mmCIF file of C-alpha atoms in Angstrom:
data_model
loop_
_atom_site.group_PDB
_atom_site.id
_atom_site.type_symbol
_atom_site.label_atom_id
_atom_site.label_comp_id
_atom_site.label_asym_id
_atom_site.label_seq_id
_atom_site.Cartn_x
_atom_site.Cartn_y
_atom_site.Cartn_z
ATOM 1 C CA GLN L 1 11.162 -19.067 -8.742
ATOM 2 C CA LYS L 2 10.791 -17.063 -5.582
ATOM 3 C CA GLU L 3 6.868 -16.093 -4.625
ATOM 4 C CA VAL L 4 8.032 -13.119 -4.429
ATOM 5 C CA GLU L 5 11.001 -11.235 -6.740
ATOM 6 C CA GLN L 6 12.512 -7.411 -6.355
ATOM 7 C CA ASN L 7 15.415 -5.938 -8.200
ATOM 8 C CA SER L 8 17.280 -5.510 -4.817
ATOM 9 C CA GLY L 9 18.834 -1.469 -5.964
ATOM 10 C CA PRO L 10 19.837 0.681 -4.937
ATOM 11 C CA LEU L 11 18.339 2.652 -7.282
ATOM 12 C CA SER L 12 18.167 5.538 -7.074
ATOM 13 C CA VAL L 13 16.171 9.151 -7.751
ATOM 14 C CA PRO L 14 16.948 13.187 -7.438
ATOM 15 C CA GLU L 15 14.177 14.921 -6.163
ATOM 16 C CA GLY L 16 10.533 15.447 -7.849
ATOM 17 C CA ALA L 17 11.630 12.993 -9.982
ATOM 18 C CA ILE L 18 9.220 9.909 -10.066
ATOM 19 C CA ALA L 19 10.792 5.960 -8.511
ATOM 20 C CA SER L 20 9.209 3.365 -10.193
ATOM 21 C CA LEU L 21 9.428 -0.290 -8.901
ATOM 22 C CA ASN L 22 8.608 -3.040 -9.158
ATOM 23 C CA CYS L 23 8.168 -6.403 -7.861
ATOM 24 C CA THR L 24 7.060 -9.773 -9.440
ATOM 25 C CA TYR L 25 5.139 -13.349 -7.645
ATOM 26 C CA SER L 26 4.413 -16.684 -7.963
ATOM 27 C CA ASP L 27 1.435 -18.844 -9.094
ATOM 28 C CA ARG L 28 1.056 -19.108 -5.054
ATOM 29 C CA VAL L 29 1.059 -15.704 -4.584
ATOM 30 C CA SER L 30 -3.035 -14.873 -5.556
ATOM 31 C CA GLN L 31 -4.508 -13.053 -3.823
ATOM 32 C CA SER L 32 -3.802 -9.408 -1.819
ATOM 33 C CA PHE L 33 -1.058 -7.440 -2.404
ATOM 34 C CA PHE L 34 0.913 -4.867 -0.537
ATOM 35 C CA TRP L 35 3.731 -1.985 -0.051
ATOM 36 C CA TYR L 36 5.814 -2.092 3.081
ATOM 37 C CA ARG L 37 7.806 1.142 3.482
ATOM 38 C CA GLN L 38 10.777 0.544 5.876
ATOM 39 C CA TYR L 39 12.655 3.533 7.144
ATOM 40 C CA SER L 40 16.138 1.875 8.315
ATOM 41 C CA GLY L 41 16.184 0.348 11.665
ATOM 42 C CA LYS L 42 12.892 0.857 11.811
ATOM 43 C CA SER L 43 10.298 -1.284 11.469
ATOM 44 C CA PRO L 44 7.762 -1.951 8.042
ATOM 45 C CA GLU L 45 4.720 0.307 7.325
ATOM 46 C CA LEU L 46 1.987 -0.245 5.123
ATOM 47 C CA ILE L 47 1.326 2.589 2.393
ATOM 48 C CA MET L 48 -0.299 0.824 -0.130
ATOM 49 C CA SER L 49 -2.510 -2.075 -0.496
ATOM 50 C CA ILE L 50 -4.662 -3.778 -4.250
ATOM 51 C CA TYR L 51 -6.541 -6.187 -4.770
ATOM 52 C CA SER L 52 -7.825 -5.586 -8.349
ATOM 53 C CA ASN L 53 -6.149 -4.852 -11.846
ATOM 54 C CA GLY L 54 -5.491 -1.733 -12.328
ATOM 55 C CA ASP L 55 -4.190 1.539 -10.607
ATOM 56 C CA LYS L 56 -4.803 2.450 -7.422
ATOM 57 C CA GLU L 57 -3.643 6.486 -6.383
ATOM 58 C CA ASP L 58 -3.567 7.921 -3.203
ATOM 59 C CA GLY L 59 -1.897 10.807 -2.377
ATOM 60 C CA ARG L 60 2.057 10.125 -4.849
ATOM 61 C CA PHE L 61 1.752 6.813 -4.334
ATOM 62 C CA THR L 62 -0.169 4.427 -7.589
ATOM 63 C CA ALA L 63 0.193 1.170 -6.864
ATOM 64 C CA GLN L 64 -0.635 -1.036 -10.662
ATOM 65 C CA LEU L 65 -1.319 -4.130 -10.638
ATOM 66 C CA ASN L 66 -1.439 -6.907 -13.480
ATOM 67 C CA LYS L 67 -2.321 -10.548 -12.689
ATOM 68 C CA ALA L 68 -1.812 -11.691 -16.117
ATOM 69 C CA SER L 69 1.985 -10.699 -16.851
ATOM 70 C CA GLN L 70 1.814 -11.671 -11.818
ATOM 71 C CA TYR L 71 3.617 -7.752 -12.087
ATOM 72 C CA VAL L 72 2.629 -5.326 -9.257
ATOM 73 C CA SER L 73 4.236 -2.164 -9.145
ATOM 74 C CA LEU L 74 4.761 0.965 -6.753
ATOM 75 C CA LEU L 75 5.048 4.586 -8.743
ATOM 76 C CA ILE L 76 5.695 7.883 -6.231
ATOM 77 C CA ARG L 77 5.531 11.123 -7.811
ATOM 78 C CA ASP L 78 7.467 14.060 -7.407
ATOM 79 C CA SER L 79 10.050 12.231 -4.902
ATOM 80 C CA GLN L 80 10.843 13.551 -1.394
ATOM 81 C CA PRO L 81 14.276 13.160 0.592
ATOM 82 C CA SER L 82 11.987 11.830 3.110
ATOM 83 C CA ASP L 83 10.969 8.421 0.909
ATOM 84 C CA SER L 84 14.765 7.409 1.377
ATOM 85 C CA ALA L 85 13.862 4.009 2.812
ATOM 86 C CA THR L 86 13.556 -0.105 1.629
ATOM 87 C CA TYR L 87 10.466 -0.845 -0.156
ATOM 88 C CA LEU L 88 8.407 -4.401 0.688
ATOM 89 C CA CYS L 89 6.311 -6.132 -1.877
ATOM 90 C CA ALA L 90 4.302 -7.876 -0.679
ATOM 91 C CA GLY L 91 1.382 -10.925 -1.562
ATOM 92 C CA LYS L 92 -0.842 -13.140 0.705
ATOM 93 C CA THR L 93 -0.440 -16.924 -0.722
ATOM 94 C CA SER L 94 -4.399 -18.313 -0.512
ATOM 95 C CA TYR L 95 -3.102 -20.244 2.604
ATOM 96 C CA ASP L 96 -3.539 -16.874 4.780
ATOM 97 C CA LYS L 97 0.538 -16.159 4.827
ATOM 98 C CA VAL L 98 1.675 -12.901 3.785
ATOM 99 C CA ILE L 99 4.806 -13.221 1.959
ATOM 100 C CA PHE L 100 7.616 -10.298 1.241
ATOM 101 C CA GLY L 101 10.189 -10.096 -0.794
ATOM 102 C CA PRO L 102 13.810 -9.413 -0.301
ATOM 103 C CA GLY L 103 13.060 -5.157 -0.831
ATOM 104 C CA THR L 104 14.092 -2.485 -3.021
ATOM 105 C CA SER L 105 16.489 0.473 -1.581
ATOM 106 C CA LEU L 106 15.502 3.519 -2.745
ATOM 107 C CA SER L 107 17.690 6.842 -2.214
ATOM 108 C CA VAL L 108 16.193 10.345 -3.566
ATOM 109 C CA ILE L 109 19.438 13.049 -4.353
ATOM 110 C CA PRO L 110 18.054 16.542 -3.327
ATOM 111 C CA ASP K 1 -0.228 3.428 23.378
ATOM 112 C CA THR K 2 1.836 1.308 21.814
ATOM 113 C CA ALA K 3 -0.037 -1.226 19.246
ATOM 114 C CA VAL K 4 2.175 -4.009 18.836
ATOM 115 C CA SER K 5 4.832 -4.033 21.784
ATOM 116 C CA GLN K 6 8.068 -6.183 21.716
ATOM 117 C CA THR K 7 10.902 -6.282 24.745
ATOM 118 C CA PRO K 8 13.704 -6.646 24.649
ATOM 119 C CA LYS K 9 14.626 -4.082 21.854
ATOM 120 C CA TYR K 10 18.114 -5.406 21.701
ATOM 121 C CA LEU K 11 19.437 -9.239 23.182
ATOM 122 C CA VAL K 12 22.960 -10.247 22.849
ATOM 123 C CA THR K 13 23.994 -13.662 23.805
ATOM 124 C CA GLN K 14 26.604 -16.435 23.763
ATOM 125 C CA MET K 15 26.487 -19.128 21.716
ATOM 126 C CA GLY K 16 23.524 -21.580 23.732
ATOM 127 C CA ASN K 17 21.802 -20.110 25.483
ATOM 128 C CA ASP K 18 17.858 -19.941 25.907
ATOM 129 C CA LYS K 19 16.244 -17.110 24.866
ATOM 130 C CA SER K 20 13.236 -15.396 25.331
ATOM 131 C CA ILE K 21 11.390 -12.751 23.022
ATOM 132 C CA LYS K 22 7.294 -11.219 24.653
ATOM 133 C CA CYS K 23 5.494 -9.545 22.177
ATOM 134 C CA GLU K 24 2.043 -8.089 22.949
ATOM 135 C CA GLN K 25 -0.784 -6.050 20.760
ATOM 136 C CA ASN K 26 -3.684 -3.894 22.339
ATOM 137 C CA LEU K 27 -5.588 -3.740 19.371
ATOM 138 C CA GLY K 28 -7.736 -6.340 19.939
ATOM 139 C CA HIS K 29 -6.252 -8.610 16.398
ATOM 140 C CA ASP K 30 -7.358 -12.322 16.617
ATOM 141 C CA THR K 31 -3.958 -12.966 14.607
ATOM 142 C CA MET K 32 -0.310 -12.560 15.750
ATOM 143 C CA TYR K 33 2.827 -13.035 13.673
ATOM 144 C CA TRP K 34 6.538 -13.502 14.131
ATOM 145 C CA TYR K 35 8.636 -12.626 11.522
ATOM 146 C CA LYS K 36 12.416 -12.493 11.378
ATOM 147 C CA GLN K 37 14.533 -10.477 8.929
ATOM 148 C CA ASP K 38 17.719 -11.055 8.139
ATOM 149 C CA SER K 39 20.900 -9.004 7.575
ATOM 150 C CA LYS K 40 20.002 -8.364 4.274
ATOM 151 C CA LYS K 41 16.485 -7.586 4.687
ATOM 152 C CA PHE K 42 14.759 -10.417 3.901
ATOM 153 C CA LEU K 43 11.724 -10.808 5.759
ATOM 154 C CA LYS K 44 10.469 -14.268 6.922
ATOM 155 C CA ILE K 45 7.278 -15.812 8.176
ATOM 156 C CA MET K 46 8.552 -18.299 11.937
ATOM 157 C CA PHE K 47 4.573 -18.264 13.058
ATOM 158 C CA SER K 48 0.961 -17.255 12.793
ATOM 159 C CA TYR K 49 -1.646 -17.723 15.546
ATOM 160 C CA ASN K 50 -4.655 -16.797 15.009
ATOM 161 C CA ASN K 51 -6.731 -17.166 18.712
ATOM 162 C CA LYS K 52 -3.887 -18.528 20.349
ATOM 163 C CA GLU K 53 -3.920 -21.156 17.839
ATOM 164 C CA LEU K 54 -1.783 -22.470 15.470
ATOM 165 C CA ILE K 55 -1.164 -21.976 11.845
ATOM 166 C CA ILE K 56 0.965 -21.006 9.427
ATOM 167 C CA ASN K 57 4.690 -23.233 11.813
ATOM 168 C CA GLU K 58 7.202 -22.131 8.086
ATOM 169 C CA THR K 59 10.769 -24.531 8.381
ATOM 170 C CA VAL K 60 11.696 -23.528 11.425
ATOM 171 C CA PRO K 61 13.796 -26.017 13.345
ATOM 172 C CA ASN K 62 11.863 -27.156 17.171
ATOM 173 C CA ARG K 63 14.641 -24.709 18.576
ATOM 174 C CA PHE K 64 12.070 -21.817 17.946
ATOM 175 C CA SER K 65 8.858 -22.918 19.838
ATOM 176 C CA PRO K 66 5.717 -19.914 20.014
ATOM 177 C CA LYS K 67 3.412 -19.923 22.689
ATOM 178 C CA SER K 68 0.448 -18.234 22.893
ATOM 179 C CA PRO K 69 -1.312 -17.530 26.560
ATOM 180 C CA ASP K 70 -4.242 -15.469 25.027
ATOM 181 C CA LYS K 71 -4.294 -13.555 21.807
ATOM 182 C CA ALA K 72 -2.527 -10.487 22.714
ATOM 183 C CA HIS K 73 0.525 -12.027 23.214
ATOM 184 C CA LEU K 74 3.113 -13.718 21.216
ATOM 185 C CA ASN K 75 6.235 -14.557 22.971
ATOM 186 C CA LEU K 76 8.598 -16.275 21.239
ATOM 187 C CA HIS K 77 11.830 -18.690 22.764
ATOM 188 C CA ILE K 78 14.510 -20.225 21.736
ATOM 189 C CA ASN K 79 16.492 -23.076 22.858
ATOM 190 C CA SER K 80 20.656 -23.209 22.161
ATOM 191 C CA LEU K 81 20.870 -20.685 20.493
ATOM 192 C CA GLU K 82 23.205 -20.733 17.256
ATOM 193 C CA LEU K 83 25.508 -17.770 15.391
ATOM 194 C CA GLY K 84 22.969 -18.373 12.418
ATOM 195 C CA ASP K 85 19.959 -17.582 14.391
ATOM 196 C CA SER K 86 21.568 -12.986 14.728
ATOM 197 C CA ALA K 87 19.064 -11.249 12.753
ATOM 198 C CA VAL K 88 15.920 -9.044 13.321
ATOM 199 C CA TYR K 89 12.429 -10.888 15.261
ATOM 200 C CA PHE K 90 9.649 -8.720 14.497
ATOM 201 C CA CYS K 91 6.388 -8.912 16.297
ATOM 202 C CA ALA K 92 2.836 -8.707 13.858
ATOM 203 C CA SER K 93 -1.190 -8.617 14.367
ATOM 204 C CA SER K 94 -3.448 -8.313 12.230
ATOM 205 C CA LEU K 95 -7.321 -7.964 11.805
ATOM 206 C CA LYS K 96 -8.324 -9.506 8.259
ATOM 207 C CA GLN K 97 -10.601 -6.677 6.071
ATOM 208 C CA GLY K 98 -12.198 -8.472 3.478
ATOM 209 C CA ALA K 99 -9.025 -9.572 1.218
ATOM 210 C CA GLY K 100 -6.328 -7.317 2.953
ATOM 211 C CA GLU K 101 -4.846 -7.571 6.032
ATOM 212 C CA LYS K 102 -2.639 -5.423 7.436
ATOM 213 C CA LEU K 103 -0.092 -5.988 9.592
ATOM 214 C CA PHE K 104 0.570 -4.093 12.147
ATOM 215 C CA PHE K 105 4.313 -4.870 13.091
ATOM 216 C CA GLY K 106 6.410 -4.072 16.630
ATOM 217 C CA SER K 107 9.183 -2.279 16.654
ATOM 218 C CA GLY K 108 11.475 -5.228 16.097
ATOM 219 C CA THR K 109 13.834 -7.215 18.435
ATOM 220 C CA GLN K 110 16.978 -7.291 17.285
ATOM 221 C CA LEU K 111 19.400 -10.377 18.219
ATOM 222 C CA SER K 112 23.023 -10.757 18.282
ATOM 223 C CA VAL K 113 24.040 -14.590 19.326
ATOM 224 C CA LEU K 114 27.893 -14.528 20.333
#
């Protein structure tokens, strides 16, 4: 099992809809979890981090962590065309290493 | 001022050549990284330095040699370049914040080996 896994997509949603991005992780990744957004040709930027079970909300973004199921998700409400990007799920190992998933490409259709 | 800057932005070279990528951060962070992003967008860690000391060294060929003259700089030298080295290389830095670790990325170096 890869350490961090995501569906590569592309995921297409209409403007205004909720985009749901999912990520699973292995036993090696057990600490902090992150969602990075990467626009085409640009560098990744952190949009959410989550450390404990439950939901964490920041504006239109909600991160959800379920450690029992080894599952992290990101919900984007009221999706906008500007949200079209690749979303990278990442987790930190006990060796202080941040491991990235392969990314999910999101396309928001006007 | 750019927080994490790396040069050059583009690097086109022939197989067998040796090249270097430079990275500097002005954030005062202790930890710096090199990541490689392949054509499928998979971002893979290569090296991590904490205050000039090598912390993480993934299974990267010996042709790749990082050097950190001080905690604000982490350079990457690549010997005998191969076609498979073509990728985007990202430098990053971080300041640990409790259990979290926000990475600040440079703008990337697109390396093309012909």
